[in-house]
mmCIF file of C-alpha atoms in Angstrom:
data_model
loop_
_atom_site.group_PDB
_atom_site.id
_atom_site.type_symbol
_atom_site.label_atom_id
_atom_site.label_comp_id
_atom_site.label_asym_id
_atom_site.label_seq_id
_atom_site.Cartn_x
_atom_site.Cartn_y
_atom_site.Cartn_z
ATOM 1 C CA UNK A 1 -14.283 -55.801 12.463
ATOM 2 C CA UNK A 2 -12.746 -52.340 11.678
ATOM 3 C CA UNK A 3 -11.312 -50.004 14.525
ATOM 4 C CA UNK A 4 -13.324 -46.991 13.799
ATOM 5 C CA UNK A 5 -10.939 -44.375 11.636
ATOM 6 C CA UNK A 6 -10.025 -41.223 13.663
ATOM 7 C CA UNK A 7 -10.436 -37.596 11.847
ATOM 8 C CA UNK A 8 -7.603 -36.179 14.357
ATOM 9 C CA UNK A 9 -5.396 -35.656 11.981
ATOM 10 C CA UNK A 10 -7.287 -34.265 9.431
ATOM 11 C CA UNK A 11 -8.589 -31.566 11.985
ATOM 12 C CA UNK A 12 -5.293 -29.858 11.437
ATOM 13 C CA UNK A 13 -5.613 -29.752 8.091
ATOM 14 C CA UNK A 14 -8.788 -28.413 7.626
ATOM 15 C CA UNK A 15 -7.809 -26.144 10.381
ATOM 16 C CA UNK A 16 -5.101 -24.466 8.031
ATOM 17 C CA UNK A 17 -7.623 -24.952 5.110
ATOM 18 C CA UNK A 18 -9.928 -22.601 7.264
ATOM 19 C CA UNK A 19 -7.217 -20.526 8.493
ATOM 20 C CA UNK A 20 -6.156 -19.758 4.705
ATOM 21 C CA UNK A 21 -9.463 -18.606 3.349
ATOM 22 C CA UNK A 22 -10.313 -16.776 6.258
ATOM 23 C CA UNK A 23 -6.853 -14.750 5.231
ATOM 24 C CA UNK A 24 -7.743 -14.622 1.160
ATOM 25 C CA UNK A 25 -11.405 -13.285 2.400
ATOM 26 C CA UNK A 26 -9.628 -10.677 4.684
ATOM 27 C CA UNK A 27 -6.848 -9.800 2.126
ATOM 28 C CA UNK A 28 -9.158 -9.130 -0.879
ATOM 29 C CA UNK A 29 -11.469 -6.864 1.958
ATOM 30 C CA UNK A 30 -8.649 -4.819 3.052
ATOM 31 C CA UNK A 31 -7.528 -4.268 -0.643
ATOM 32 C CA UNK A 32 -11.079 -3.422 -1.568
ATOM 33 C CA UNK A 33 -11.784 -1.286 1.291
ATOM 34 C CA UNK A 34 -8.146 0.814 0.152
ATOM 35 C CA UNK A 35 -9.831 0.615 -3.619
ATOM 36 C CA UNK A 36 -12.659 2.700 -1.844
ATOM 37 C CA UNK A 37 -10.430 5.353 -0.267
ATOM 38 C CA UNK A 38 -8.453 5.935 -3.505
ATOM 39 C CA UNK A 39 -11.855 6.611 -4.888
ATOM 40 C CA UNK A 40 -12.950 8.823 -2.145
ATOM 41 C CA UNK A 41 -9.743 10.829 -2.624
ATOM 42 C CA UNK A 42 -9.817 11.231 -6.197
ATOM 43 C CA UNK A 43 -13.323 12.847 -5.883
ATOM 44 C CA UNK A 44 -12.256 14.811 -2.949
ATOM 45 C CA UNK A 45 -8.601 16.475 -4.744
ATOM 46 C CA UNK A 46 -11.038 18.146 -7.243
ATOM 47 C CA UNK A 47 -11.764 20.365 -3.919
ATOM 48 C CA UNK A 48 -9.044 20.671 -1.663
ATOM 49 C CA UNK A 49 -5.295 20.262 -1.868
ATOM 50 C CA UNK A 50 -3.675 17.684 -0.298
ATOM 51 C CA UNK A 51 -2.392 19.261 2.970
ATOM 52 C CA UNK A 52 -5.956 20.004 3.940
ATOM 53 C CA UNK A 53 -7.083 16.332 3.139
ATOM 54 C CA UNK A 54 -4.421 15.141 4.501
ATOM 55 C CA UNK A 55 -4.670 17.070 8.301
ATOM 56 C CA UNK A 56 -8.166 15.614 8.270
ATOM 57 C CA UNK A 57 -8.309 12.399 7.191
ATOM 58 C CA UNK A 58 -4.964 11.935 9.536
ATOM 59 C CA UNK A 59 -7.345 13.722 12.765
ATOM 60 C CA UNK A 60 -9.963 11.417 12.125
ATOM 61 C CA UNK A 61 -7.746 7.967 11.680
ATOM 62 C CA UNK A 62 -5.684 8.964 14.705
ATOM 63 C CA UNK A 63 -9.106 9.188 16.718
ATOM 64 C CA UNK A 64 -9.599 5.312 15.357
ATOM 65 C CA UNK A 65 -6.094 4.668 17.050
ATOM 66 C CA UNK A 66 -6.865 6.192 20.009
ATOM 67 C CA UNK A 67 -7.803 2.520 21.594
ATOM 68 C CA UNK A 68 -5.364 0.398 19.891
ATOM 69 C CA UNK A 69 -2.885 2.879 21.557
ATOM 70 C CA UNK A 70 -3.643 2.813 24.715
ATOM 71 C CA UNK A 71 -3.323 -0.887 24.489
ATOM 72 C CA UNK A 72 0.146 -0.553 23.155
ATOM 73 C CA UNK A 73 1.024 1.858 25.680
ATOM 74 C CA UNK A 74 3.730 4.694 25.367
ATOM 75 C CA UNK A 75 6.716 2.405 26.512
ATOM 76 C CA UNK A 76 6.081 1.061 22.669
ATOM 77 C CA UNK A 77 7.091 3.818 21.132
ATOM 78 C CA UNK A 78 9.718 4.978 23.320
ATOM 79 C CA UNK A 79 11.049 1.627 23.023
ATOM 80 C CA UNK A 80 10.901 1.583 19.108
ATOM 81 C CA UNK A 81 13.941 0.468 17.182
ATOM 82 C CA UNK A 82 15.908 2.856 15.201
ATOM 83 C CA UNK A 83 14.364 5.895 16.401
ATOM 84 C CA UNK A 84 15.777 8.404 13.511
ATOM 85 C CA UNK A 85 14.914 5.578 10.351
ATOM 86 C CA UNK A 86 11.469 5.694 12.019
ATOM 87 C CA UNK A 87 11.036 9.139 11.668
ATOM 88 C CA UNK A 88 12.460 8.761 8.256
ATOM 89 C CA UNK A 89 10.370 5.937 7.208
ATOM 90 C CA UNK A 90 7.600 8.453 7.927
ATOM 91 C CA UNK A 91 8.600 11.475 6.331
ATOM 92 C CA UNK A 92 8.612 9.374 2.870
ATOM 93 C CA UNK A 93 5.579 7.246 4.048
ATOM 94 C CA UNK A 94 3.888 11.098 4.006
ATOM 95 C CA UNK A 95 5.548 12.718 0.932
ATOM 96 C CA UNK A 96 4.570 9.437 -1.342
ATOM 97 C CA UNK A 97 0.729 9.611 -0.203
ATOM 98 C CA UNK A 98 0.999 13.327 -0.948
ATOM 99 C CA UNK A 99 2.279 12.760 -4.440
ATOM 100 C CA UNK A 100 -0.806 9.640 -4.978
ATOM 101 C CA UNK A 101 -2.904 12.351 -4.122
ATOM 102 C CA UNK A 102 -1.069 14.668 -6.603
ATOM 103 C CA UNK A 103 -0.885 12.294 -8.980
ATOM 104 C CA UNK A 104 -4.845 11.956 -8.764
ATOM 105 C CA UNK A 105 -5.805 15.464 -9.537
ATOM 106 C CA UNK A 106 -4.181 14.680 -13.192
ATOM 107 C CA UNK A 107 -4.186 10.541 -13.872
ATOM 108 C CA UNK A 108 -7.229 8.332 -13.466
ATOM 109 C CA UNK A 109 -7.265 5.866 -10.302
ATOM 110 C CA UNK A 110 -5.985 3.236 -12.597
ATOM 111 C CA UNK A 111 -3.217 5.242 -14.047
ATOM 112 C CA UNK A 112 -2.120 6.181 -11.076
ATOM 113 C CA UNK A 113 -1.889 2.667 -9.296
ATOM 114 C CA UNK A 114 -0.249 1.138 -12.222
ATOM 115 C CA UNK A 115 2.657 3.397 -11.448
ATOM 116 C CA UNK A 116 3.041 2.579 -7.506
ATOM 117 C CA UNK A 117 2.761 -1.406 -8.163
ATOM 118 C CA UNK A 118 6.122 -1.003 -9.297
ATOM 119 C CA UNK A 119 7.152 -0.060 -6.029
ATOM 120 C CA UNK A 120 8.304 -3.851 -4.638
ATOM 121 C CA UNK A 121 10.225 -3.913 -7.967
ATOM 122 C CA UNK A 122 12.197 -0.720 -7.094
ATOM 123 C CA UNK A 123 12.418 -2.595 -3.786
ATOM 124 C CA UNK A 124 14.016 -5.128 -5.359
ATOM 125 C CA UNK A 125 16.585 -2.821 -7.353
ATOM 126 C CA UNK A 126 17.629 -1.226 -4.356
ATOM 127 C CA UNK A 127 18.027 -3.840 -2.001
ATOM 128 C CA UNK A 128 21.320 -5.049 -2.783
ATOM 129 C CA UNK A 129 22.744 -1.016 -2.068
ATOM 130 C CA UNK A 130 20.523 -0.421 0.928
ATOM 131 C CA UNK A 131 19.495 -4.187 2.664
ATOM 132 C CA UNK A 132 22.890 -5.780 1.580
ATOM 133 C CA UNK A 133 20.661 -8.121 0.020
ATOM 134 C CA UNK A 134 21.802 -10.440 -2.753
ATOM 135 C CA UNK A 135 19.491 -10.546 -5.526
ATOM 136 C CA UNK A 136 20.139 -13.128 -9.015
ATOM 137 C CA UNK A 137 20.348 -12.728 -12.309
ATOM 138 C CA UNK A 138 16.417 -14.001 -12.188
ATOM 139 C CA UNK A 139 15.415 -11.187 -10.073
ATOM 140 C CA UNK A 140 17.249 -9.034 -11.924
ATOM 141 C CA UNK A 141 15.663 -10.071 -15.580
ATOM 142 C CA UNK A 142 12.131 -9.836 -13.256
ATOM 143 C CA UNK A 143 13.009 -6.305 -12.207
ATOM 144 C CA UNK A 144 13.949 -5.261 -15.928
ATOM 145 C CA UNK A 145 10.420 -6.485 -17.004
ATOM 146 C CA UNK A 146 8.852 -4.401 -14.200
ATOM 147 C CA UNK A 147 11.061 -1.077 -15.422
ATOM 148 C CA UNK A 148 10.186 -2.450 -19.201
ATOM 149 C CA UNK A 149 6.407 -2.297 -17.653
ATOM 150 C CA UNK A 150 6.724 1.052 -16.119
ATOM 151 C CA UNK A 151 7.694 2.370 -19.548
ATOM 152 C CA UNK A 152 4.822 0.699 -21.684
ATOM 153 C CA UNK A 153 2.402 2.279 -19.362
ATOM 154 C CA UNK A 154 4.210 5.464 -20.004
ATOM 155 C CA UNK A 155 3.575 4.526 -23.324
ATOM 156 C CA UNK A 156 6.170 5.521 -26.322
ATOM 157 C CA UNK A 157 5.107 9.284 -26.982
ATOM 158 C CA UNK A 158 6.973 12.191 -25.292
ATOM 159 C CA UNK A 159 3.471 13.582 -24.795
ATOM 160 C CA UNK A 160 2.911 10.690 -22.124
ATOM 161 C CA UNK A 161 5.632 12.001 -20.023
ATOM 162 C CA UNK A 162 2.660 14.379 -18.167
ATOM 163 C CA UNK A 163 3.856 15.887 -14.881
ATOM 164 C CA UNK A 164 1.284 14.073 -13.114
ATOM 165 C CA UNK A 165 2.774 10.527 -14.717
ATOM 166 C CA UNK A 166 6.265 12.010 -13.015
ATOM 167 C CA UNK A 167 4.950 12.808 -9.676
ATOM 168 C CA UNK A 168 3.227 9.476 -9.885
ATOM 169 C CA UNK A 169 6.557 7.968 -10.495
ATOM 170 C CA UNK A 170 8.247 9.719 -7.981
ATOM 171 C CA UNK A 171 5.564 8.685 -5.420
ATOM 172 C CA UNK A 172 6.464 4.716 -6.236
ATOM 173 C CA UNK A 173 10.356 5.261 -5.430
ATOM 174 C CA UNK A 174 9.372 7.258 -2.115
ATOM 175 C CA UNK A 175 6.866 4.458 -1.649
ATOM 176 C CA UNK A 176 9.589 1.658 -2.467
ATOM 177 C CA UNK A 177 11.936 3.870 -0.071
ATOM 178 C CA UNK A 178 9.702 3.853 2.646
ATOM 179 C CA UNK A 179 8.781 -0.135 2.221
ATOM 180 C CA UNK A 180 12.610 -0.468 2.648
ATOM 181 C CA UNK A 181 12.804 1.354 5.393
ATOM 182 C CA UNK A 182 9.696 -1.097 6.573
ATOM 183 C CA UNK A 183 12.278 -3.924 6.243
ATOM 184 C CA UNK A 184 14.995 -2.306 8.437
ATOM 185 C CA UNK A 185 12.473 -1.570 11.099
ATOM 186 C CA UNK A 186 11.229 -5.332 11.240
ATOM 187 C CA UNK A 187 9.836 -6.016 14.445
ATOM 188 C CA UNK A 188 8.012 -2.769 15.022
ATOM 189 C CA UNK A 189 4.460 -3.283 16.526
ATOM 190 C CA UNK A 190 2.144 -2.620 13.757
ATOM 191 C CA UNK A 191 0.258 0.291 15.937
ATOM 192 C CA UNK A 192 3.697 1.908 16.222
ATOM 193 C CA UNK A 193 4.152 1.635 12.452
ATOM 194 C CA UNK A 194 0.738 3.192 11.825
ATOM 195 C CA UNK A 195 0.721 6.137 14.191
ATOM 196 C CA UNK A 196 4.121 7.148 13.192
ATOM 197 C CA UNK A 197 2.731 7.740 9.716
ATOM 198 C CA UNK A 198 -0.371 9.116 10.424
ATOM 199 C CA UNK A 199 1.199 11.657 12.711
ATOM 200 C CA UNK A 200 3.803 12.726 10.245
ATOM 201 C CA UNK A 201 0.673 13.336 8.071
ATOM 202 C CA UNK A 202 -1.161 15.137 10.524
ATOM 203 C CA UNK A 203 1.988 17.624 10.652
ATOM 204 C CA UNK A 204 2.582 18.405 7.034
ATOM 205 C CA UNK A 205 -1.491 19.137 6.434
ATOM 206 C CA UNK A 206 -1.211 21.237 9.476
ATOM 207 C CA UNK A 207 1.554 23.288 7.958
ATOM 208 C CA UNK A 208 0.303 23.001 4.676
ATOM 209 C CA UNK A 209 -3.020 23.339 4.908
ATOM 210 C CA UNK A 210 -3.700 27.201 6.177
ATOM 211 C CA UNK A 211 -2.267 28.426 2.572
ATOM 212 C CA UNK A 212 -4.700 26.497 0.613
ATOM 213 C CA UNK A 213 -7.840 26.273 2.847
ATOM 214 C CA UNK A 214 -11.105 25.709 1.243
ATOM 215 C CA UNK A 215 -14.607 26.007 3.041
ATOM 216 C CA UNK A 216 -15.291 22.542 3.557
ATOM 217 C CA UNK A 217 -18.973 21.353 3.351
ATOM 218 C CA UNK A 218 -21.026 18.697 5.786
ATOM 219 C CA UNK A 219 -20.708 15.990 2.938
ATOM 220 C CA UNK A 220 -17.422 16.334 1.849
ATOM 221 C CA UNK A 221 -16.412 16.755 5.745
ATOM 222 C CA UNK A 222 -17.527 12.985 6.100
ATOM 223 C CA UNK A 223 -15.726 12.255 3.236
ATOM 224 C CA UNK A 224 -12.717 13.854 4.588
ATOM 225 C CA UNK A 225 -13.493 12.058 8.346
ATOM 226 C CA UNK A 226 -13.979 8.888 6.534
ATOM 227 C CA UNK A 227 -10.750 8.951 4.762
ATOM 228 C CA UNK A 228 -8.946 7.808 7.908
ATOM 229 C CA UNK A 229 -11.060 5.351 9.120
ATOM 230 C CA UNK A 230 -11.431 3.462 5.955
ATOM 231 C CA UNK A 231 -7.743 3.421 5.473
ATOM 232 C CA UNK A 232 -7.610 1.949 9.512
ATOM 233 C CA UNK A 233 -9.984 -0.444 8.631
ATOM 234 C CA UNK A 234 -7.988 -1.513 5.525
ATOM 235 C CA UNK A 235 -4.872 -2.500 7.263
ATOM 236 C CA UNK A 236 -6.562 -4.021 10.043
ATOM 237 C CA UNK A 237 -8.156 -6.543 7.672
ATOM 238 C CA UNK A 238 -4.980 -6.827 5.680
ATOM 239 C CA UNK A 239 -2.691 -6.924 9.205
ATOM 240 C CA UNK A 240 -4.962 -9.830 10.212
ATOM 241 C CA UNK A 241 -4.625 -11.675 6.701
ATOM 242 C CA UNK A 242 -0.839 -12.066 7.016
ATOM 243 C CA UNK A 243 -1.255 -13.467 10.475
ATOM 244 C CA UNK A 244 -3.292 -16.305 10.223
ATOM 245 C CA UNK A 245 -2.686 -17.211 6.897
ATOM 246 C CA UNK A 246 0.594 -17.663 4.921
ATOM 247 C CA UNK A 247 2.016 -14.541 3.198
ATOM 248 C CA UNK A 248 2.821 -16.414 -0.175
ATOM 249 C CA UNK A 249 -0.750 -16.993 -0.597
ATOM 250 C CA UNK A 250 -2.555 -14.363 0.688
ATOM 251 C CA UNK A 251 0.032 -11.302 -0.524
ATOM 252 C CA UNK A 252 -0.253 -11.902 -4.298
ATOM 253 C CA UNK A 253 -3.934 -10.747 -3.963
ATOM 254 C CA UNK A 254 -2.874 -7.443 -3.249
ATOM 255 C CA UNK A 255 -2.515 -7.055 -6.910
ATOM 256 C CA UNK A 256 -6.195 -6.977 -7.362
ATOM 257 C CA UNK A 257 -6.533 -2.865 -6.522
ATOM 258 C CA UNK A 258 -6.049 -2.944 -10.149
ATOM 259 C CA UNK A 259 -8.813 -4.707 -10.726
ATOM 260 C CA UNK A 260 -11.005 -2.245 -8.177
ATOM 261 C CA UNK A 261 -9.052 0.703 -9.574
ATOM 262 C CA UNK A 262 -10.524 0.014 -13.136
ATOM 263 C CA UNK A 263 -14.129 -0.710 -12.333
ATOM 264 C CA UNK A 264 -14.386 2.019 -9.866
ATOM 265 C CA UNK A 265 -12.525 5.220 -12.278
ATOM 266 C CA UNK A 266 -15.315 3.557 -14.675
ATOM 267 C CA UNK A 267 -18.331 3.591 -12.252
ATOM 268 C CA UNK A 268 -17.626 7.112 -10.654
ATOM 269 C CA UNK A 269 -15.427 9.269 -13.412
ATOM 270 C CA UNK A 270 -16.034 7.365 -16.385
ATOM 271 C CA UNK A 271 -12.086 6.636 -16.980
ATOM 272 C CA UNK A 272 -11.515 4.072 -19.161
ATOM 273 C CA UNK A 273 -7.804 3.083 -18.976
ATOM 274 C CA UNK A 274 -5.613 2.592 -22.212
ATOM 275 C CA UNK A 275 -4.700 -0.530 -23.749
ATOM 276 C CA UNK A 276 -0.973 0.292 -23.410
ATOM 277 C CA UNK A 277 -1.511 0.825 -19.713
ATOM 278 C CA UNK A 278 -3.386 -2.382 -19.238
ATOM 279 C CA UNK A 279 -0.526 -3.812 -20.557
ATOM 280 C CA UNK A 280 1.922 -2.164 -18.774
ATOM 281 C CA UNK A 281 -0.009 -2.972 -15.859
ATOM 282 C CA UNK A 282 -0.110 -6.999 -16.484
ATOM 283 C CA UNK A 283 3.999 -6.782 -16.944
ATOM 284 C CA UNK A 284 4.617 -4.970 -13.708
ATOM 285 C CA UNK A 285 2.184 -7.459 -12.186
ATOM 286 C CA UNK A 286 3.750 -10.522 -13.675
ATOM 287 C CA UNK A 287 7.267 -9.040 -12.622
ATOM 288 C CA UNK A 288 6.485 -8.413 -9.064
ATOM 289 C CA UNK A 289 4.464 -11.964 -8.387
ATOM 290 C CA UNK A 290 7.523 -13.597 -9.757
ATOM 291 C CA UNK A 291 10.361 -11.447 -7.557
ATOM 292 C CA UNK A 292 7.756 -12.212 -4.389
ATOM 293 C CA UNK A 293 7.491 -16.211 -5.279
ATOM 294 C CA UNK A 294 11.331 -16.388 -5.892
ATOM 295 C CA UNK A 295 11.735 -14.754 -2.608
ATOM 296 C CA UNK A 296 9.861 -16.956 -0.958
ATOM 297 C CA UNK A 297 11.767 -19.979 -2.520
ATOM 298 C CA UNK A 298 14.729 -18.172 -1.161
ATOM 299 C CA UNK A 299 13.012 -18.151 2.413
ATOM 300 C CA UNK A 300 13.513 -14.213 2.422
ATOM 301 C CA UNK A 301 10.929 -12.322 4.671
ATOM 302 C CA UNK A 302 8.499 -10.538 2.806
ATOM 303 C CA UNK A 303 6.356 -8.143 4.149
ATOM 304 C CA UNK A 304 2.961 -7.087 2.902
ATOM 305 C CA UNK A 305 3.282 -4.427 1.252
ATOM 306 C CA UNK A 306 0.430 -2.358 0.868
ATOM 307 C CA UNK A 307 -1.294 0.285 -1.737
ATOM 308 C CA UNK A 308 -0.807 3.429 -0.709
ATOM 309 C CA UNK A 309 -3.278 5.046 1.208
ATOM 310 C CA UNK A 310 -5.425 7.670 0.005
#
């Protein structure tokens, strides 16, 4: 007779099993709940200009905060690390979601975000002058592809060169900037993160906005409202993806906003993106799964980092 087999150990297991679907489910939410507020805020740049959606999308997702910070309580952000590249990391966290939205008013949603998934490559490139971070000659071929991406998109005309494609650029280095100044402030509660940004927001559409005010109607005013929340609940999903499940499996799925960012141009503005950016798009991918991966291998901390809000 048999002693009856235990399932303890495969509890575990399954556990983990559970534990990483759970974070897929919650990554690929997150990233289509930010798909949803880039759409929302290319309709709504037609309108308004960006400091006004800007003030009010950051009023509304600071009154989402509200609870979350209360629960952190002020001794959190008093006690922040490296108070000044906080306030930095803000200021570019700020002036790169103002260019998106720039960016928008020219460049379909898919155009646009093909541009700012280069912005872990730029990490990449800079972090050998600004992390002290050693990166090899395979990283370095992977980062080539990405810039060799960045210019197929562009695609080989002068006429390509729009303004729009160069504040869109610009955006992705002040978006890589600010990701590296994510790095350097490692160990920063997530609320803190958050609030910092949206308040540096909520200070350049309040100085912005009064030159370029436009009647805003009740529709459009949910839009606006809704902005802010979406965006919160976005990062909450994607916050609680990298915690239960492990980065190098959910964070690759970020890449799908692509995906999202073509079917929903299509749906709602009838943009149908160009071969040559589809393309470009698939190298800048390819390049910035294979940097992540490799620096995973190496054991390096990555951080999610996410599209940028709209």
């Amino acid at each position: 007779m048999t002693a009856p087999t235990s399932d303890a150990p495969a509890r575990p297991t399954q556990l983990a099993k559970d534990h990483t679907l759970a974070g897929i489910a919650l990554m690929l939410v997150g990233i289509f709940f930010f798909a949803v507020n880039d759409t929302m805020g290319k309709y709504l740049v037609g309108t308004y200009a960006v400091g006004q959606i800007l003030l009010m999308r950051s009023a509304a997702a600071l009154v989402f905060l509200t609870p979350f910070i209360r629960r952190e309580g002020l001794s959190a952000f008093t006690n922040a690390p490296r108070p000044w590249l906080q306030v930095l990391r803000a200021v570019f966290a700020t002036f790169e979601v103002g260019c998106f939205y720039w960016a928008l008013t020219g460049m379909s949603l898919a155009d646009t975000m093909t541009f700012y998934l280069a912005g872990p490559i730029y990490v990449t490139a800079m972090s050998p002058f600004l992390l002290g971070e050693h990166v090899g000659w395979r990283r370095w071929l992977a980062v080539l592809a990405g810039f060799v991406g960045v210019m197929v998109a562009l695609g080989p005309s002068g006429g390509a060169f729009s303004p729009h494609a160069l504040v869109a650029i610009a955006g992705s280095l002040m978006f890589s900037i600010f990701m590296v100044c994510t790095r350097l402030v490692r160990g920063t509660s997530d609320v803190v993160l958050v609030t910092t940004q949206v308040v540096a927001a909520l200070v350049f559409g309040a100085v912005t906005a009064p030159f370029t005010w436009v009647a805003v109607t009740l529709f459009d005013g949910a839009m606006l409202a809704l902005l802010g929340v979406v965006a919160m609940i976005a990062f909450l999903c994607i916050n609680r993806s990298i915690s239960i499940a492990p980065a190098s499996v959910v964070v690759p799925y970020q890449y799908t906003t692509i995906v999202w960012a073509v079917i929903l141009g299509f749906i709602f503005f009838g943009d149908i993106p160009s071969t040559q950016m589809l393309i470009g798009a698939g190298i800048i991918i390819a390049a910035g799964i294979y940097i992540f991966i490799r620096e995973q291998r190496l054991a390096k901390p990555a951080a999610f980092t996410e599209p940028p809000p709209a």
